[in-house]
Structure formats: structure tokens, C-alpha cells
Coordinates of N, CA and C in Angstrom, one line a residue:
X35 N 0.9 -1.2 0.0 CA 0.0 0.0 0.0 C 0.9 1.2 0.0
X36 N 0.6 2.6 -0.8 CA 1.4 3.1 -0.7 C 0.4 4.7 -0.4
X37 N 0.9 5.4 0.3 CA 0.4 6.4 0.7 C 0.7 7.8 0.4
X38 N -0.5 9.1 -0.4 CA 0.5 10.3 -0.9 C -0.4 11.6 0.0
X39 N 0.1 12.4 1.1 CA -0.4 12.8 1.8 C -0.1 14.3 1.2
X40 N -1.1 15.0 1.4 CA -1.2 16.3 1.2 C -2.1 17.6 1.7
X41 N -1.7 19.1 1.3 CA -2.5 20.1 2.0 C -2.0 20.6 2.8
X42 N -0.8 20.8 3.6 CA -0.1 20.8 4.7 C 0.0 22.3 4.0
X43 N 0.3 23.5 5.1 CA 1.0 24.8 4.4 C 0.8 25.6 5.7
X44 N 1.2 27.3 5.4 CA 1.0 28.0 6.4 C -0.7 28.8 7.0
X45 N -1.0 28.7 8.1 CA -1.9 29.5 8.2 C -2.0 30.1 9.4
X46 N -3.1 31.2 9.7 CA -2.7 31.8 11.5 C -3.2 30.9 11.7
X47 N -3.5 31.3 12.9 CA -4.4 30.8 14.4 C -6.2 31.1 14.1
X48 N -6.4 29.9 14.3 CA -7.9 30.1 14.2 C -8.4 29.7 12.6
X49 N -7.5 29.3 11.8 CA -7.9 29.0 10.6 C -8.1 27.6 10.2
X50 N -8.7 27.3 9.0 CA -8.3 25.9 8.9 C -7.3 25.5 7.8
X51 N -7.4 23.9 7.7 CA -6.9 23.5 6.6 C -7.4 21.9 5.9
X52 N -7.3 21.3 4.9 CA -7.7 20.2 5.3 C -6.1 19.2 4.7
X53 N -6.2 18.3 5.1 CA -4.9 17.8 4.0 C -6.3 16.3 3.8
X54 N -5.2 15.5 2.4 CA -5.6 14.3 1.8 C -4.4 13.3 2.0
X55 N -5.0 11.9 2.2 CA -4.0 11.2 1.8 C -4.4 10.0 0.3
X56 N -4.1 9.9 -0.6 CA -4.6 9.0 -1.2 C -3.8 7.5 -1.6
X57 N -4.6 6.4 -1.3 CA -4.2 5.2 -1.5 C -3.7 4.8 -2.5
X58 N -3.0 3.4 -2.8 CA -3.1 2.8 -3.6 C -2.4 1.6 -3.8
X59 N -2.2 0.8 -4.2 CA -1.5 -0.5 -4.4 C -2.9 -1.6 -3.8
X60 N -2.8 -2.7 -2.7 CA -3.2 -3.6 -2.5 C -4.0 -2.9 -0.8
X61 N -5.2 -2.1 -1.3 CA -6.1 -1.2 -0.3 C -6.7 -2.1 0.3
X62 N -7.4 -3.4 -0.5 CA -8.5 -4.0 0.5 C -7.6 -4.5 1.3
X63 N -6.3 -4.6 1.7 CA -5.7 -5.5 3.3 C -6.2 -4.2 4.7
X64 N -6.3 -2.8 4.1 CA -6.5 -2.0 5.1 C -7.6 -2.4 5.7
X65 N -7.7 -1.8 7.1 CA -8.7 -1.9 8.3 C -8.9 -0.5 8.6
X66 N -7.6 -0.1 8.9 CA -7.8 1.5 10.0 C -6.8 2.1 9.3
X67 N -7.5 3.3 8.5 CA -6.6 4.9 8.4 C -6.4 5.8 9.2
X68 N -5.3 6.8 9.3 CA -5.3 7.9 10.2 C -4.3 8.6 9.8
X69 N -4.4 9.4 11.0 CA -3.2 10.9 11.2 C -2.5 10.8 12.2
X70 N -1.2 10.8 12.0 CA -0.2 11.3 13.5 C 0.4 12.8 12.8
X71 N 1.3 13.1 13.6 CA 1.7 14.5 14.0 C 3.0 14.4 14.6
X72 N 4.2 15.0 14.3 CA 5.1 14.9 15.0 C 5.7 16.2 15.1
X73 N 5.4 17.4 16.0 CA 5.9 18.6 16.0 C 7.7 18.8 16.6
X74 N 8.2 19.4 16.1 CA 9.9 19.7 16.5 C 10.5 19.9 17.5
X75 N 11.5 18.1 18.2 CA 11.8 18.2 19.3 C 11.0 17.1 20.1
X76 N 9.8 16.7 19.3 CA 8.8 16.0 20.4 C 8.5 14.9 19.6
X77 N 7.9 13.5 20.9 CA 7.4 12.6 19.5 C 6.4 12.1 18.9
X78 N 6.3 11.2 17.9 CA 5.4 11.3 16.7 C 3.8 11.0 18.0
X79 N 3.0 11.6 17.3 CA 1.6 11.4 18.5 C 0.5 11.1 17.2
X80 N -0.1 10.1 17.8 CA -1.6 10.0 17.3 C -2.4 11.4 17.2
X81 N -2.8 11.0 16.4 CA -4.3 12.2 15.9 C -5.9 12.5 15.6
X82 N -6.0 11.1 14.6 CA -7.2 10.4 14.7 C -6.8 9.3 13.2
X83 N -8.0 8.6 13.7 CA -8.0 7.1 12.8 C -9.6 7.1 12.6
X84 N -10.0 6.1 11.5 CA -10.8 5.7 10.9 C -11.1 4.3 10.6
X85 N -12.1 3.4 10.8 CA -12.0 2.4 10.1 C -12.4 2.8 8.8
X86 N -11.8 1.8 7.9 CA -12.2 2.4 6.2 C -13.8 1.5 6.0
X87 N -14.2 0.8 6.4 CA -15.5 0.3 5.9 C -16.5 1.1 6.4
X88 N -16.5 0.9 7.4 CA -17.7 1.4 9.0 C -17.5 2.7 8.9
X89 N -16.3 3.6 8.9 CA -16.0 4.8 8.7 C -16.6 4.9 10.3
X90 N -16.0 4.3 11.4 CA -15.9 4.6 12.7 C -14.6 5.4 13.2
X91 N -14.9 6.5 13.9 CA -13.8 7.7 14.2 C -13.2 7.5 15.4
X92 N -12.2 8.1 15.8 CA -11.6 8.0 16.7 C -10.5 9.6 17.0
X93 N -10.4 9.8 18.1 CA -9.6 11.5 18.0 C -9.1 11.5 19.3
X94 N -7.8 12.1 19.0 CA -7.1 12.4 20.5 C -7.7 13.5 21.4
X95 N -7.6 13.7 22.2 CA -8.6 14.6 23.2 C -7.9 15.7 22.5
X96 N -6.8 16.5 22.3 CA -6.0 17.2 22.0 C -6.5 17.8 20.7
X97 N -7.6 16.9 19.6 CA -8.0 17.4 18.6 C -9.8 17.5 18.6
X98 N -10.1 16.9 19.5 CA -11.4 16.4 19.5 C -12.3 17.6 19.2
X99 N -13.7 18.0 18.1 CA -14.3 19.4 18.5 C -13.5 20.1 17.6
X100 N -11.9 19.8 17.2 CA -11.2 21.1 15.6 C -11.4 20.1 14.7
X101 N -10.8 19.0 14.9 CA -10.6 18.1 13.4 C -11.7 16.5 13.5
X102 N -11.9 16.7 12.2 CA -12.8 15.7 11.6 C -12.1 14.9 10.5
X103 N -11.7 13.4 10.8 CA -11.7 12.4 9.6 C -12.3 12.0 9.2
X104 N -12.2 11.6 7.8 CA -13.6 11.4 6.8 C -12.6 10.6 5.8
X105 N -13.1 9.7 5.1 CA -12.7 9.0 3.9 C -13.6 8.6 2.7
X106 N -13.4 8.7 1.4 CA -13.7 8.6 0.5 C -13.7 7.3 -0.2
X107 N -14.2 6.1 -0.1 CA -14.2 5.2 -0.7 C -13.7 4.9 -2.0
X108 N -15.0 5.2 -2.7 CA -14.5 5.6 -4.3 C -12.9 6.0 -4.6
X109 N -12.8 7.1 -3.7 CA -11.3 7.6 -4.2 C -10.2 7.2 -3.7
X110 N -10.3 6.3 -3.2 CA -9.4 5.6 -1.5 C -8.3 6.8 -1.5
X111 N -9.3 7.7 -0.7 CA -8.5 9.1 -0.2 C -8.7 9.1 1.1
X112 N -7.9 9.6 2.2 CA -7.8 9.9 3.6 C -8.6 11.4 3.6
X113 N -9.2 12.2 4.9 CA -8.9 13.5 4.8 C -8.5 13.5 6.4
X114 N -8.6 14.8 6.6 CA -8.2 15.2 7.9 C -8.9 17.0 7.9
X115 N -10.1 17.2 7.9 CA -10.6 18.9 7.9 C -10.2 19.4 9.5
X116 N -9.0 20.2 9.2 CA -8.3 21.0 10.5 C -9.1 22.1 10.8
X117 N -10.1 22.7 12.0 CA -10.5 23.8 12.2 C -9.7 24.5 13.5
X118 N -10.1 25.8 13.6 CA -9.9 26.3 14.7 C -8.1 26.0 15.0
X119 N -7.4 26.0 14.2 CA -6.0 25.6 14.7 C -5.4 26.5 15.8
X120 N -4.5 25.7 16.3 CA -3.7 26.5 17.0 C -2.3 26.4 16.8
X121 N -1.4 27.1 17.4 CA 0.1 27.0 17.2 C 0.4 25.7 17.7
X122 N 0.0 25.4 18.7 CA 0.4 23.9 19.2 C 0.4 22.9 17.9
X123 N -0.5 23.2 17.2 CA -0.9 22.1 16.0 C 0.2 22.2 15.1
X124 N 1.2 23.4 15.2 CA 2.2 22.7 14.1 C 2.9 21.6 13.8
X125 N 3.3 21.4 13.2 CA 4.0 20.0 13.0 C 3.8 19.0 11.6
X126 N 4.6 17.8 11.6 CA 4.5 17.5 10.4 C 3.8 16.4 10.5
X127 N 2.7 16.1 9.4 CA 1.3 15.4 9.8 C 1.7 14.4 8.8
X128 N 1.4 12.8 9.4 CA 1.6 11.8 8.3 C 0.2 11.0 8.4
X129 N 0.0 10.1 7.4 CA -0.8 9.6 7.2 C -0.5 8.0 7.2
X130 N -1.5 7.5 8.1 CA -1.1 5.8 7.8 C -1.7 4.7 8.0
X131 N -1.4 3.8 7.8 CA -2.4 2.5 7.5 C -2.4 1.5 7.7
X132 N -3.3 0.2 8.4 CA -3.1 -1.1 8.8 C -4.1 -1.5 9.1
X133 N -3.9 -2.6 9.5 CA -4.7 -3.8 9.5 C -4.7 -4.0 11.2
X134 N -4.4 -3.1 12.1 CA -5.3 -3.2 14.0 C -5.4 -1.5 13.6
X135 N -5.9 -1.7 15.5 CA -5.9 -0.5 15.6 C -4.6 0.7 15.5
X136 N -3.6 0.5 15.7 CA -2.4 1.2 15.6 C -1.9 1.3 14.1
X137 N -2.5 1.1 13.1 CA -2.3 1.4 11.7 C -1.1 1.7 11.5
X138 N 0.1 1.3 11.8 CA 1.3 1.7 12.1 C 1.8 0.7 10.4
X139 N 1.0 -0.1 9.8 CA 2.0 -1.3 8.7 C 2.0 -0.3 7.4
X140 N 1.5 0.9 6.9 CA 2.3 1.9 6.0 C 2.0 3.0 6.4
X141 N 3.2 3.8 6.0 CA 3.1 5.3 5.8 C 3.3 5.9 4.7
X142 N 2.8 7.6 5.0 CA 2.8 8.2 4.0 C 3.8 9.2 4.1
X143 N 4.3 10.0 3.5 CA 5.6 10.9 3.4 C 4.8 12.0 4.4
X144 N 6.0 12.7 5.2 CA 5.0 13.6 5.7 C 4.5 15.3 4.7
X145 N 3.4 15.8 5.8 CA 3.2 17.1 5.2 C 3.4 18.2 6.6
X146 N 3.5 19.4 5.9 CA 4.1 20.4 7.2 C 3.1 21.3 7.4
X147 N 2.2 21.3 8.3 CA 1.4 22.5 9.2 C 1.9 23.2 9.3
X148 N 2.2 24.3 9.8 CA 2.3 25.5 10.7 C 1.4 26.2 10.7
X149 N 1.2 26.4 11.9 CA 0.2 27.5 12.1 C 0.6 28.7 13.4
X150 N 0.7 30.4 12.7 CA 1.1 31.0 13.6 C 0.3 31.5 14.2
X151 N 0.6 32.5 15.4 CA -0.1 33.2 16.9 C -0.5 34.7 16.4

């Protein structure tokens, strides 16, 4: 499976953004999509996951209420709609994919948030 993540760029405080990831190679082994985050200095953290059938959510308390995962069947695309950001949220957001809950068996290249104060 191979993973191409996108959308990442600059914006203030209080804005959004959304990024995509889109799939491809051997998708039906997927279970669970998602987002981690790894801001500078600190380490890689969960964000939120999806199962791809059920489209059952999941979100770190840290995002819960700004950001919404959603996936596109048809287009075996990821999203991640970022609202209300904060500075905290900068960082570089990857996308990724597996078969439990920890979707840790591919990744996608990262993309770079920043969001300033």
C-alpha cells in the first residue's frame, strides 16, 4: 500500500486547513486509516483514525471538536478537515495505514502544518 499525503501549508491561528491522503496499491488489506503529527523536538503522537469500511472515528482529546476524519471510498483518499487551529498544531502530519488498531504497517511521506499566533 502506498500512501501520498497532502495540504499541509502555512496558516494563522484560528484557521483551517484540510490535507488528503490517497491510497493505492493492495487497499482491501486496510482496516484502519489515520493521522499522527510529529511537532519539532517532540514525538510522533496519534491524531485520529478511521476504520475504512464502518467509517468509525476516533480522535485524540488534544484534537477532538477542531478536526474531523472522513474518507472517501471511491477515491481511496484519507482526509483530515483542521478547524480552529492552534500554534500547538504545528507540526508534520503523516498519514497511515493497517490492519489493527495502531495502523502503524504503512506510511505516507509527511506534510508540514504551521500554524502561527
Amino acid at each position: 500500500v502506498q500512501l501520498q499525503a497532502s495540504g499541509g501549508g502555512l496558516v494563522q491561528a484560528g484557521g483551517s486547513l484540510r490535507l488528503s491522503c490517497g491510497a493505492s496499491g493492495r487497499t482491501s488489506s486496510v482496516v484502519y486509516m489515520g493521522w499522527f503529527r510529529q511537532a519539532p523536538g517532540k514525538e510522533r503522537e496519534f491524531v485520529a483514525r478511521i476504520t475504512w469500511i464502518a467509517g468509525i472515528t476516533y480522535y485524540a482529546d488534544s484534537v477532538k471538536g477542531r478536526f474531523t476524519i472522513s474518507r472517501d471510498n471511491a477515491k481511496n483518499t484519507l482526509y483530515l478537515q483542521m478547524d480552529s487551529l492552534k500554534p500547538e498544531d504545528t507540526a508534520v502530519y503523516y498519514c497511515a495505514a493497517g490492519k489493527n488498531y495502531n495502523f502503524n504497517d504503512y506510511w505516507g511521506q509527511g506534510t508540514q502544518v504551521t500554524v502561527s499566533s
